[in-house]
CSV table of C-alpha atoms in Angstrom, one decimal:
chain,number,residue,atom,x,y,z
A,1,ALA,CA,-134.5,11.0,19.8
A,2,CYS,CA,-133.1,14.4,19.8
A,3,ALA,CA,-133.7,14.8,23.6
A,4,ARG,CA,-132.0,11.5,24.2
A,5,ALA,CA,-129.0,12.5,22.1
A,6,MET,CA,-128.7,15.8,24.0
A,7,ALA,CA,-129.0,14.0,27.3
A,8,GLY,CA,-126.3,11.6,26.2
A,9,THR,CA,-124.1,14.4,25.2
A,10,ARG,CA,-124.6,16.3,28.4
A,11,SER,CA,-123.8,13.1,30.4
A,12,LEU,CA,-120.5,12.7,28.3
A,13,SER,CA,-119.6,16.3,28.9
A,14,ALA,CA,-120.2,16.0,32.6
A,15,LYS,CA,-118.2,12.8,32.7
A,16,ALA,CA,-115.4,14.7,30.9
A,17,ALA,CA,-115.7,17.6,33.3
A,18,ALA,CA,-115.6,15.3,36.3
A,19,GLU,CA,-112.4,13.5,34.9
A,20,GLU,CA,-110.7,17.0,34.3
A,21,MET,CA,-111.6,18.0,37.8
A,22,ALA,CA,-110.1,14.8,39.1
A,23,MET,CA,-106.9,15.4,37.2
A,24,ASP,CA,-106.8,19.0,38.5
A,25,ASP,CA,-107.0,17.6,42.0
A,26,ALA,CA,-104.3,15.0,41.2
A,27,LEU,CA,-102.0,17.7,39.9
A,28,HIS,CA,-102.7,20.2,42.7
A,29,VAL,CA,-99.6,20.8,44.9
A,30,ALA,CA,-101.0,20.9,48.5
A,31,ALA,CA,-99.0,22.4,51.2
A,32,PRO,CA,-95.7,23.1,49.1
A,33,PHE,CA,-93.7,24.2,52.2
A,34,ALA,CA,-94.5,20.9,53.9
A,35,HIS,CA,-93.2,19.1,50.7
A,36,LEU,CA,-90.0,21.2,50.8
A,37,VAL,CA,-89.3,20.4,54.4
A,38,LEU,CA,-89.9,16.7,53.7
A,39,ILE,CA,-87.3,16.7,51.0
A,40,ALA,CA,-84.9,18.5,53.4
A,41,LEU,CA,-85.5,15.9,56.1
A,42,ALA,CA,-84.7,13.1,53.6
A,43,VAL,CA,-81.5,14.8,52.4
A,44,ALA,CA,-80.3,16.4,55.6
A,45,PRO,CA,-78.7,13.1,57.1
A,46,LEU,CA,-76.4,13.0,54.2
A,47,PHE,CA,-74.7,16.3,55.2
A,48,THR,CA,-75.2,16.6,59.0
A,49,PRO,CA,-76.1,14.3,61.8
A,50,VAL,CA,-79.8,14.3,62.4
A,51,ASP,CA,-81.5,12.6,65.4
A,52,THR,CA,-83.4,9.6,64.1
A,53,ASN,CA,-86.4,10.1,66.3
A,54,CYS,CA,-86.8,13.7,65.3
A,55,ASN,CA,-86.4,12.9,61.6
A,56,ILE,CA,-89.1,10.1,61.9
A,57,LEU,CA,-91.5,12.3,63.9
A,58,GLY,CA,-91.0,15.3,61.6
A,59,THR,CA,-91.4,13.1,58.4
A,60,ALA,CA,-94.6,11.4,59.7
A,61,THR,CA,-96.1,14.7,60.9
A,62,LEU,CA,-95.5,16.5,57.7
A,63,ALA,CA,-96.6,13.6,55.5
A,64,VAL,CA,-100.0,13.6,57.4
A,65,PHE,CA,-100.1,17.4,57.2
A,66,ALA,CA,-99.5,17.5,53.5
A,67,GLY,CA,-102.0,14.6,52.9
A,68,ALA,CA,-104.8,16.3,55.0
A,69,PHE,CA,-104.3,19.5,52.8
A,70,ARG,CA,-104.4,17.4,49.7
A,71,SER,CA,-107.7,15.8,50.7
A,72,VAL,CA,-109.4,19.0,51.4
A,73,ARG,CA,-109.8,20.0,47.7
A,74,PRO,CA,-111.5,16.8,46.4
A,75,VAL,CA,-113.9,16.7,49.4
A,76,ALA,CA,-114.9,20.4,48.8
A,77,ALA,CA,-115.6,19.5,45.1
A,78,GLY,CA,-117.9,16.7,46.3
A,79,ASN,CA,-115.5,13.8,45.3
A,80,THR,CA,-115.5,11.8,48.5
A,81,GLU,CA,-115.1,8.1,49.3
A,82,SER,CA,-117.0,6.4,51.9
A,83,MET,CA,-116.2,3.4,54.0
A,84,THR,CA,-118.8,0.6,53.8
A,85,LYS,CA,-119.7,-1.8,56.5
A,86,GLN,CA,-118.0,-4.6,54.6
A,87,ASP,CA,-114.8,-2.5,54.5
A,88,ALA,CA,-114.9,-2.0,58.2
A,89,MET,CA,-115.4,-5.7,58.8
A,90,ARG,CA,-112.6,-6.5,56.4
A,91,PHE,CA,-110.0,-4.4,58.3
A,92,PRO,CA,-109.6,-6.7,61.4
A,93,LEU,CA,-109.2,-9.8,59.2
A,94,ILE,CA,-106.6,-8.3,57.0
A,95,GLY,CA,-104.7,-6.9,60.1
A,96,SER,CA,-104.8,-10.3,61.7
A,97,VAL,CA,-103.4,-12.0,58.6
A,98,VAL,CA,-100.7,-9.4,58.2
A,99,LEU,CA,-99.6,-9.6,61.8
A,100,PHE,CA,-99.6,-13.4,61.8
A,101,SER,CA,-97.6,-13.4,58.6
A,102,PHE,CA,-95.1,-11.1,60.2
A,103,PHE,CA,-94.9,-13.5,63.2
A,104,LEU,CA,-94.2,-16.4,60.7
A,105,LEU,CA,-91.6,-14.5,58.8
A,106,PHE,CA,-89.7,-13.7,61.9
A,107,LYS,CA,-90.1,-17.1,63.4
A,108,PHE,CA,-89.1,-19.3,60.4
A,109,LEU,CA,-87.0,-17.2,57.9
A,110,PRO,CA,-83.5,-16.1,58.3
A,111,LYS,CA,-83.0,-12.4,59.4
A,112,ASP,CA,-81.3,-11.4,56.2
A,113,LEU,CA,-84.2,-12.7,54.0
A,114,VAL,CA,-86.8,-10.8,56.3
A,115,ASN,CA,-84.8,-7.6,56.0
A,116,LYS,CA,-84.7,-8.0,52.1
A,117,LEU,CA,-88.4,-8.6,52.0
A,118,LEU,CA,-89.2,-5.7,54.2
A,119,THR,CA,-86.9,-3.4,52.4
A,120,GLY,CA,-88.6,-4.5,49.1
A,121,TYR,CA,-91.9,-3.7,50.6
A,122,PHE,CA,-90.9,-0.4,51.8
A,123,VAL,CA,-89.3,0.6,48.5
A,124,LEU,CA,-92.4,-0.4,46.6
A,125,ILE,CA,-94.6,1.7,49.0
A,126,GLY,CA,-92.1,4.6,48.7
A,127,ILE,CA,-92.1,4.6,45.1
A,128,PHE,CA,-95.9,5.0,44.9
A,129,ALA,CA,-95.8,7.6,47.7
A,130,LEU,CA,-93.1,9.6,46.0
A,131,THR,CA,-94.8,9.3,42.7
A,132,GLY,CA,-98.1,10.8,44.2
A,133,THR,CA,-96.1,13.6,45.9
A,134,LEU,CA,-94.0,14.4,42.9
A,135,ALA,CA,-96.5,14.2,40.1
A,136,PRO,CA,-98.1,17.6,40.8
A,137,VAL,CA,-94.6,19.1,40.9
A,138,ALA,CA,-93.6,17.4,37.7
A,139,ALA,CA,-96.8,18.7,35.9
A,140,VAL,CA,-95.9,22.4,36.6
A,141,PRO,CA,-93.3,22.9,33.7
A,142,MET,CA,-95.3,20.7,31.3
A,143,PRO,CA,-98.1,21.9,28.9
A,144,ARG,CA,-101.4,21.0,30.4
A,145,ALA,CA,-102.3,18.8,27.3
A,146,MET,CA,-99.2,16.7,27.9
A,147,SER,CA,-99.3,16.5,31.7
A,148,THR,CA,-102.9,15.3,31.7
A,149,ARG,CA,-102.5,12.7,28.9
A,150,THR,CA,-103.0,9.3,30.3
A,151,VAL,CA,-101.2,6.1,29.3
A,152,TYR,CA,-103.2,2.9,29.6
A,153,PHE,CA,-101.3,-0.2,30.6
A,154,GLY,CA,-104.1,-2.7,31.1
A,155,THR,CA,-106.7,-4.0,33.5
A,156,VAL,CA,-106.2,-6.0,36.7
A,157,PRO,CA,-109.0,-8.4,37.1
A,158,GLN,CA,-111.2,-8.4,40.2
A,159,ILE,CA,-109.6,-10.0,43.2
A,160,PRO,CA,-112.3,-11.3,45.7
A,161,PHE,CA,-112.2,-9.7,49.0
A,162,LEU,CA,-109.8,-7.1,47.9
A,163,MET,CA,-111.5,-5.3,45.1
A,164,ASP,CA,-115.1,-4.9,44.1
A,165,GLU,CA,-114.4,-4.4,40.4
A,166,PRO,CA,-111.6,-4.7,37.9
A,167,PHE,CA,-108.9,-2.0,38.2
A,168,ARG,CA,-107.5,0.0,35.1
A,169,VAL,CA,-103.8,0.5,35.3
A,170,GLU,CA,-103.1,3.9,33.9
A,171,ALA,CA,-100.8,6.8,34.6
A,172,SER,CA,-100.5,10.4,33.4
A,173,VAL,CA,-97.3,11.6,31.8
A,174,SER,CA,-96.4,13.6,34.9
A,175,GLU,CA,-96.9,10.5,37.0
A,176,LEU,CA,-94.6,8.6,34.7
A,177,PHE,CA,-91.9,11.3,35.0
A,178,ALA,CA,-92.4,11.4,38.8
A,179,GLY,CA,-92.4,7.7,38.9
A,180,CYS,CA,-89.0,7.5,37.2
A,181,GLY,CA,-87.6,10.0,39.6
A,182,ALA,CA,-89.1,8.0,42.5
A,183,VAL,CA,-87.5,4.7,41.3
A,184,ALA,CA,-84.1,6.4,41.0
A,185,PHE,CA,-84.4,8.0,44.5
A,186,CYS,CA,-85.6,4.7,46.2
A,187,ALA,CA,-82.8,2.8,44.4
A,188,TRP,CA,-80.2,5.4,45.7
A,189,TYR,CA,-81.7,5.4,49.1
A,190,VAL,CA,-81.4,1.5,49.5
A,191,SER,CA,-77.9,1.4,48.0
A,192,GLU,CA,-76.7,4.1,50.5
A,193,LYS,CA,-78.7,2.9,53.5
A,194,HIS,CA,-77.8,6.2,55.1
A,195,TRP,CA,-80.6,5.9,57.7
A,196,LEU,CA,-78.8,2.9,59.3
A,197,PRO,CA,-76.0,3.6,61.9
A,198,PRO,CA,-72.4,2.5,60.7
């Protein structure tokens, strides 16, 4: 009984250590110079003319660069995700459905409505991307106990063909602060529409 209790304690402490390591990885600022240049590329068109193609190329390249650096640390710690055969088989199906949906959108809906739908989609993706990028930066001035505290919002039930198991919706305090900033930035970006020619 004592050995079982010790094994249970060890497994709990190992689980806590793994969760702490995952939080450290989430709060790690990877390629900080790339992040600064990404911010500069986003703000530069407000002050000076920037060639759209150069801005898009620079933004895409730096985003991939920063993401690659961010993924190196979890892989080195042994935290990897692998793609299963079922995932690989699912991609062409999902891609075909998305492309056919876009065809139907452009064919049967008014241009203004399609633009609003795509703007909403890109704003939603932008909020999540900015939150993931800014969360490590927002965690720097916070005490560690506060920045790693998680807030639980509920559970999304399993959706067949999309998720293998139910998904817990939770965020750390630093992610919540970064999310507020991301929402404000995306709302400003959409209201200004400064990436569009006059």
